[in-house]
mmCIF file with all atom_site columns, C-alpha atoms in Angstrom:
data_model
loop_
_atom_site.group_PDB
_atom_site.id
_atom_site.type_symbol
_atom_site.label_atom_id
_atom_site.label_alt_id
_atom_site.label_comp_id
_atom_site.label_asym_id
_atom_site.label_entity_id
_atom_site.label_seq_id
_atom_site.pdbx_PDB_ins_code
_atom_site.Cartn_x
_atom_site.Cartn_y
_atom_site.Cartn_z
_atom_site.occupancy
_atom_site.B_iso_or_equiv
_atom_site.pdbx_formal_charge
_atom_site.auth_seq_id
_atom_site.auth_comp_id
_atom_site.auth_asym_id
_atom_site.auth_atom_id
_atom_site.pdbx_PDB_model_num
ATOM 1   C CA . UNK A 1 1   ? -4.074  69.348  32.541 1.00 44.00 ? 1   UNK A CA 1
ATOM 2   C CA . UNK A 1 2   ? -7.859  69.305  32.972 1.00 46.00 ? 2   UNK A CA 1
ATOM 3   C CA . UNK A 1 3   ? -9.403  71.047  35.951 1.00 52.00 ? 3   UNK A CA 1
ATOM 4   C CA . UNK A 1 4   ? -12.208 69.480  37.951 1.00 50.00 ? 4   UNK A CA 1
ATOM 5   C CA . UNK A 1 5   ? -15.661 69.448  36.415 1.00 48.00 ? 5   UNK A CA 1
ATOM 6   C CA . UNK A 1 6   ? -19.196 69.777  37.682 1.00 48.00 ? 6   UNK A CA 1
ATOM 7   C CA . UNK A 1 7   ? -20.783 66.326  37.302 1.00 48.00 ? 7   UNK A CA 1
ATOM 8   C CA . UNK A 1 8   ? -23.733 66.412  34.882 1.00 44.00 ? 8   UNK A CA 1
ATOM 9   C CA . UNK A 1 9   ? -27.056 65.161  36.217 1.00 48.00 ? 9   UNK A CA 1
ATOM 10  C CA . UNK A 1 10  ? -28.245 63.571  32.964 1.00 54.00 ? 10  UNK A CA 1
ATOM 11  C CA . UNK A 1 11  ? -24.960 62.472  31.412 1.00 61.00 ? 11  UNK A CA 1
ATOM 12  C CA . UNK A 1 12  ? -25.076 65.300  28.852 1.00 84.00 ? 12  UNK A CA 1
ATOM 13  C CA . UNK A 1 13  ? -22.539 68.068  29.171 1.00 92.00 ? 13  UNK A CA 1
ATOM 14  C CA . UNK A 1 14  ? -20.714 70.937  27.521 1.00 90.00 ? 14  UNK A CA 1
ATOM 15  C CA . UNK A 1 15  ? -16.983 70.492  26.948 1.00 94.00 ? 15  UNK A CA 1
ATOM 16  C CA . UNK A 1 16  ? -15.122 73.794  27.186 1.00 96.00 ? 16  UNK A CA 1
ATOM 17  C CA . UNK A 1 17  ? -11.481 74.500  26.402 1.00 97.00 ? 17  UNK A CA 1
ATOM 18  C CA . UNK A 1 18  ? -10.311 77.714  28.078 1.00 98.00 ? 18  UNK A CA 1
ATOM 19  C CA . UNK A 1 19  ? -7.545  79.591  26.254 1.00 97.00 ? 19  UNK A CA 1
ATOM 20  C CA . UNK A 1 20  ? -5.282  81.931  28.217 1.00 96.00 ? 20  UNK A CA 1
ATOM 21  C CA . UNK A 1 21  ? -3.305  85.007  27.185 1.00 92.00 ? 21  UNK A CA 1
ATOM 22  C CA . UNK A 1 22  ? 0.013   83.199  27.587 1.00 92.00 ? 22  UNK A CA 1
ATOM 23  C CA . UNK A 1 23  ? -0.971  80.426  25.172 1.00 94.00 ? 23  UNK A CA 1
ATOM 24  C CA . UNK A 1 24  ? -1.866  78.028  27.988 1.00 95.00 ? 24  UNK A CA 1
ATOM 25  C CA . UNK A 1 25  ? -5.180  76.252  28.277 1.00 97.00 ? 25  UNK A CA 1
ATOM 26  C CA . UNK A 1 26  ? -7.294  74.079  30.520 1.00 97.00 ? 26  UNK A CA 1
ATOM 27  C CA . UNK A 1 27  ? -10.500 72.094  29.997 1.00 97.00 ? 27  UNK A CA 1
ATOM 28  C CA . UNK A 1 28  ? -13.640 71.642  32.038 1.00 97.00 ? 28  UNK A CA 1
ATOM 29  C CA . UNK A 1 29  ? -17.044 70.004  31.499 1.00 95.00 ? 29  UNK A CA 1
ATOM 30  C CA . UNK A 1 30  ? -20.400 71.437  32.594 1.00 95.00 ? 30  UNK A CA 1
ATOM 31  C CA . UNK A 1 31  ? -24.019 70.253  32.796 1.00 94.00 ? 31  UNK A CA 1
ATOM 32  C CA . UNK A 1 32  ? -26.329 71.351  29.982 1.00 91.00 ? 32  UNK A CA 1
ATOM 33  C CA . UNK A 1 33  ? -28.271 73.768  32.191 1.00 92.00 ? 33  UNK A CA 1
ATOM 34  C CA . UNK A 1 34  ? -25.165 75.735  33.264 1.00 96.00 ? 34  UNK A CA 1
ATOM 35  C CA . UNK A 1 35  ? -25.110 79.509  33.246 1.00 97.00 ? 35  UNK A CA 1
ATOM 36  C CA . UNK A 1 36  ? -21.991 81.505  32.411 1.00 97.00 ? 36  UNK A CA 1
ATOM 37  C CA . UNK A 1 37  ? -21.929 82.524  36.108 1.00 98.00 ? 37  UNK A CA 1
ATOM 38  C CA . UNK A 1 38  ? -21.767 78.800  37.036 1.00 97.00 ? 38  UNK A CA 1
ATOM 39  C CA . UNK A 1 39  ? -18.809 78.328  34.689 1.00 97.00 ? 39  UNK A CA 1
ATOM 40  C CA . UNK A 1 40  ? -16.960 81.256  36.243 1.00 98.00 ? 40  UNK A CA 1
ATOM 41  C CA . UNK A 1 41  ? -17.668 79.997  39.766 1.00 98.00 ? 41  UNK A CA 1
ATOM 42  C CA . UNK A 1 42  ? -16.402 76.534  38.817 1.00 97.00 ? 42  UNK A CA 1
ATOM 43  C CA . UNK A 1 43  ? -13.165 78.113  37.541 1.00 98.00 ? 43  UNK A CA 1
ATOM 44  C CA . UNK A 1 44  ? -12.749 79.997  40.826 1.00 97.00 ? 44  UNK A CA 1
ATOM 45  C CA . UNK A 1 45  ? -13.430 76.831  42.838 1.00 97.00 ? 45  UNK A CA 1
ATOM 46  C CA . UNK A 1 46  ? -11.078 74.644  40.759 1.00 97.00 ? 46  UNK A CA 1
ATOM 47  C CA . UNK A 1 47  ? -8.239  77.224  40.655 1.00 97.00 ? 47  UNK A CA 1
ATOM 48  C CA . UNK A 1 48  ? -6.717  75.712  37.478 1.00 97.00 ? 48  UNK A CA 1
ATOM 49  C CA . UNK A 1 49  ? -2.929  75.642  37.710 1.00 97.00 ? 49  UNK A CA 1
ATOM 50  C CA . UNK A 1 50  ? -2.616  77.253  34.281 1.00 96.00 ? 50  UNK A CA 1
ATOM 51  C CA . UNK A 1 51  ? -4.660  80.297  35.294 1.00 96.00 ? 51  UNK A CA 1
ATOM 52  C CA . UNK A 1 52  ? -2.874  80.581  38.646 1.00 96.00 ? 52  UNK A CA 1
ATOM 53  C CA . UNK A 1 53  ? 0.465   80.653  36.791 1.00 95.00 ? 53  UNK A CA 1
ATOM 54  C CA . UNK A 1 54  ? -0.722  83.433  34.450 1.00 94.00 ? 54  UNK A CA 1
ATOM 55  C CA . UNK A 1 55  ? -1.792  85.537  37.418 1.00 93.00 ? 55  UNK A CA 1
ATOM 56  C CA . UNK A 1 56  ? 1.495   84.921  39.240 1.00 94.00 ? 56  UNK A CA 1
ATOM 57  C CA . UNK A 1 57  ? 3.548   85.911  36.174 1.00 93.00 ? 57  UNK A CA 1
ATOM 58  C CA . UNK A 1 58  ? 1.563   89.150  35.953 1.00 90.00 ? 58  UNK A CA 1
ATOM 59  C CA . UNK A 1 59  ? 2.021   89.757  39.702 1.00 91.00 ? 59  UNK A CA 1
ATOM 60  C CA . UNK A 1 60  ? -1.771  89.753  40.083 1.00 90.00 ? 60  UNK A CA 1
ATOM 61  C CA . UNK A 1 61  ? -3.810  87.889  42.704 1.00 91.00 ? 61  UNK A CA 1
ATOM 62  C CA . UNK A 1 62  ? -6.054  85.041  41.672 1.00 93.00 ? 62  UNK A CA 1
ATOM 63  C CA . UNK A 1 63  ? -9.606  86.397  41.245 1.00 94.00 ? 63  UNK A CA 1
ATOM 64  C CA . UNK A 1 64  ? -11.980 85.938  44.149 1.00 93.00 ? 64  UNK A CA 1
ATOM 65  C CA . UNK A 1 65  ? -15.302 86.913  42.524 1.00 94.00 ? 65  UNK A CA 1
ATOM 66  C CA . UNK A 1 66  ? -17.044 85.824  39.321 1.00 95.00 ? 66  UNK A CA 1
ATOM 67  C CA . UNK A 1 67  ? -17.267 89.478  38.263 1.00 93.00 ? 67  UNK A CA 1
ATOM 68  C CA . UNK A 1 68  ? -13.485 89.495  37.905 1.00 94.00 ? 68  UNK A CA 1
ATOM 69  C CA . UNK A 1 69  ? -13.504 86.793  35.213 1.00 96.00 ? 69  UNK A CA 1
ATOM 70  C CA . UNK A 1 70  ? -14.383 87.467  31.583 1.00 96.00 ? 70  UNK A CA 1
ATOM 71  C CA . UNK A 1 71  ? -15.255 84.707  29.136 1.00 97.00 ? 71  UNK A CA 1
ATOM 72  C CA . UNK A 1 72  ? -15.122 85.486  25.420 1.00 96.00 ? 72  UNK A CA 1
ATOM 73  C CA . UNK A 1 73  ? -16.535 83.330  22.636 1.00 95.00 ? 73  UNK A CA 1
ATOM 74  C CA . UNK A 1 74  ? -16.501 84.343  18.961 1.00 93.00 ? 74  UNK A CA 1
ATOM 75  C CA . UNK A 1 75  ? -15.475 87.878  19.904 1.00 92.00 ? 75  UNK A CA 1
ATOM 76  C CA . UNK A 1 76  ? -18.274 88.408  22.429 1.00 93.00 ? 76  UNK A CA 1
ATOM 77  C CA . UNK A 1 77  ? -18.155 88.692  26.195 1.00 94.00 ? 77  UNK A CA 1
ATOM 78  C CA . UNK A 1 78  ? -20.603 86.170  27.634 1.00 96.00 ? 78  UNK A CA 1
ATOM 79  C CA . UNK A 1 79  ? -23.105 87.594  30.134 1.00 95.00 ? 79  UNK A CA 1
ATOM 80  C CA . UNK A 1 80  ? -23.276 85.926  33.536 1.00 96.00 ? 80  UNK A CA 1
ATOM 81  C CA . UNK A 1 81  ? -27.045 85.347  33.401 1.00 96.00 ? 81  UNK A CA 1
ATOM 82  C CA . UNK A 1 82  ? -26.959 83.600  29.993 1.00 96.00 ? 82  UNK A CA 1
ATOM 83  C CA . UNK A 1 83  ? -27.065 79.825  29.709 1.00 95.00 ? 83  UNK A CA 1
ATOM 84  C CA . UNK A 1 84  ? -24.347 78.123  27.685 1.00 94.00 ? 84  UNK A CA 1
ATOM 85  C CA . UNK A 1 85  ? -27.081 77.065  25.268 1.00 91.00 ? 85  UNK A CA 1
ATOM 86  C CA . UNK A 1 86  ? -28.115 80.720  24.785 1.00 94.00 ? 86  UNK A CA 1
ATOM 87  C CA . UNK A 1 87  ? -24.473 81.530  24.024 1.00 93.00 ? 87  UNK A CA 1
ATOM 88  C CA . UNK A 1 88  ? -24.514 79.114  21.064 1.00 90.00 ? 88  UNK A CA 1
ATOM 89  C CA . UNK A 1 89  ? -22.903 76.023  22.570 1.00 90.00 ? 89  UNK A CA 1
ATOM 90  C CA . UNK A 1 90  ? -24.370 72.618  21.766 1.00 88.00 ? 90  UNK A CA 1
ATOM 91  C CA . UNK A 1 91  ? -24.744 70.238  24.670 1.00 89.00 ? 91  UNK A CA 1
ATOM 92  C CA . UNK A 1 92  ? -23.584 66.662  24.442 1.00 85.00 ? 92  UNK A CA 1
ATOM 93  C CA . UNK A 1 93  ? -21.543 64.911  21.831 1.00 86.00 ? 93  UNK A CA 1
ATOM 94  C CA . UNK A 1 94  ? -17.799 65.147  21.396 1.00 88.00 ? 94  UNK A CA 1
ATOM 95  C CA . UNK A 1 95  ? -17.674 68.860  20.513 1.00 89.00 ? 95  UNK A CA 1
ATOM 96  C CA . UNK A 1 96  ? -15.170 70.875  22.519 1.00 93.00 ? 96  UNK A CA 1
ATOM 97  C CA . UNK A 1 97  ? -15.800 74.612  22.408 1.00 95.00 ? 97  UNK A CA 1
ATOM 98  C CA . UNK A 1 98  ? -12.868 77.008  22.737 1.00 96.00 ? 98  UNK A CA 1
ATOM 99  C CA . UNK A 1 99  ? -13.370 80.168  24.768 1.00 97.00 ? 99  UNK A CA 1
ATOM 100 C CA . UNK A 1 100 ? -10.952 82.775  26.050 1.00 97.00 ? 100 UNK A CA 1
ATOM 101 C CA . UNK A 1 101 ? -10.839 83.539  29.750 1.00 97.00 ? 101 UNK A CA 1
ATOM 102 C CA . UNK A 1 102 ? -9.298  86.706  31.138 1.00 94.00 ? 102 UNK A CA 1
ATOM 103 C CA . UNK A 1 103 ? -9.112  88.314  34.531 1.00 94.00 ? 103 UNK A CA 1
ATOM 104 C CA . UNK A 1 104 ? -10.213 91.883  34.995 1.00 87.00 ? 104 UNK A CA 1
ATOM 105 C CA . UNK A 1 105 ? -7.515  93.571  37.043 1.00 74.00 ? 105 UNK A CA 1
ATOM 106 C CA . UNK A 1 106 ? -8.123  96.684  39.122 1.00 65.00 ? 106 UNK A CA 1
ATOM 107 C CA . UNK A 1 107 ? -6.469  98.848  36.444 1.00 59.00 ? 107 UNK A CA 1
ATOM 108 C CA . UNK A 1 108 ? -8.714  97.323  33.738 1.00 56.00 ? 108 UNK A CA 1
ATOM 109 C CA . UNK A 1 109 ? -11.808 98.173  35.773 1.00 55.00 ? 109 UNK A CA 1
ATOM 110 C CA . UNK A 1 110 ? -10.584 101.740 36.337 1.00 59.00 ? 110 UNK A CA 1
ATOM 111 C CA . UNK A 1 111 ? -9.923  102.186 32.605 1.00 59.00 ? 111 UNK A CA 1
ATOM 112 C CA . UNK A 1 112 ? -13.404 100.856 31.854 1.00 60.00 ? 112 UNK A CA 1
ATOM 113 C CA . UNK A 1 113 ? -14.996 103.422 34.193 1.00 61.00 ? 113 UNK A CA 1
ATOM 114 C CA . UNK A 1 114 ? -12.921 106.230 32.665 1.00 59.00 ? 114 UNK A CA 1
ATOM 115 C CA . UNK A 1 115 ? -13.962 105.144 29.155 1.00 59.00 ? 115 UNK A CA 1
ATOM 116 C CA . UNK A 1 116 ? -17.608 105.070 30.174 1.00 60.00 ? 116 UNK A CA 1
ATOM 117 C CA . UNK A 1 117 ? -17.370 108.536 31.713 1.00 61.00 ? 117 UNK A CA 1
ATOM 118 C CA . UNK A 1 118 ? -15.461 110.045 28.780 1.00 56.00 ? 118 UNK A CA 1
ATOM 119 C CA . UNK A 1 119 ? -17.977 108.666 26.262 1.00 57.00 ? 119 UNK A CA 1
ATOM 120 C CA . UNK A 1 120 ? -20.791 110.691 27.835 1.00 59.00 ? 120 UNK A CA 1
ATOM 121 C CA . UNK A 1 121 ? -21.630 114.217 26.777 1.00 56.00 ? 121 UNK A CA 1
ATOM 122 C CA . UNK A 1 122 ? -19.240 116.604 28.524 1.00 55.00 ? 122 UNK A CA 1
ATOM 123 C CA . UNK A 1 123 ? -20.445 118.302 31.644 1.00 54.00 ? 123 UNK A CA 1
ATOM 124 C CA . UNK A 1 124 ? -20.419 122.096 31.548 1.00 53.00 ? 124 UNK A CA 1
ATOM 125 C CA . UNK A 1 125 ? -20.760 122.756 35.265 1.00 55.00 ? 125 UNK A CA 1
ATOM 126 C CA . UNK A 1 126 ? -17.164 123.989 35.521 1.00 51.00 ? 126 UNK A CA 1
ATOM 127 C CA . UNK A 1 127 ? -16.193 121.820 38.461 1.00 50.00 ? 127 UNK A CA 1
ATOM 128 C CA . UNK A 1 128 ? -16.126 118.343 36.864 1.00 50.00 ? 128 UNK A CA 1
ATOM 129 C CA . UNK A 1 129 ? -12.695 117.093 35.870 1.00 52.00 ? 129 UNK A CA 1
ATOM 130 C CA . UNK A 1 130 ? -11.973 113.597 34.584 1.00 52.00 ? 130 UNK A CA 1
ATOM 131 C CA . UNK A 1 131 ? -8.301  112.712 34.244 1.00 48.00 ? 131 UNK A CA 1
#
């Protein structure tokens, strides 16, 4: 059930449990100095069976870039440049932190751009149309 982990250099590590939209999950461990970007890259490299199955059921390809993965903890999307420590995780010990992982599909990205555009003040040039 557990995907491969990045071996910690000092024996201390974060234990993460990734929850999926279909109720599935997988677990991975990371060194204390890991960034969110490192976590996403490790997921891409490990290609956890559980995440592959979710993508197949949705007729979506497995993500190929870290920007396509979203990790949510306590209702917040975690920024790629943040360390796990900065995100509120405690390194070491037996704590296992649950996070949600989702894949941003092409339609999700398009909706996000449309939302961003529609939230701006309307243009009055007469030729701009956002559908």
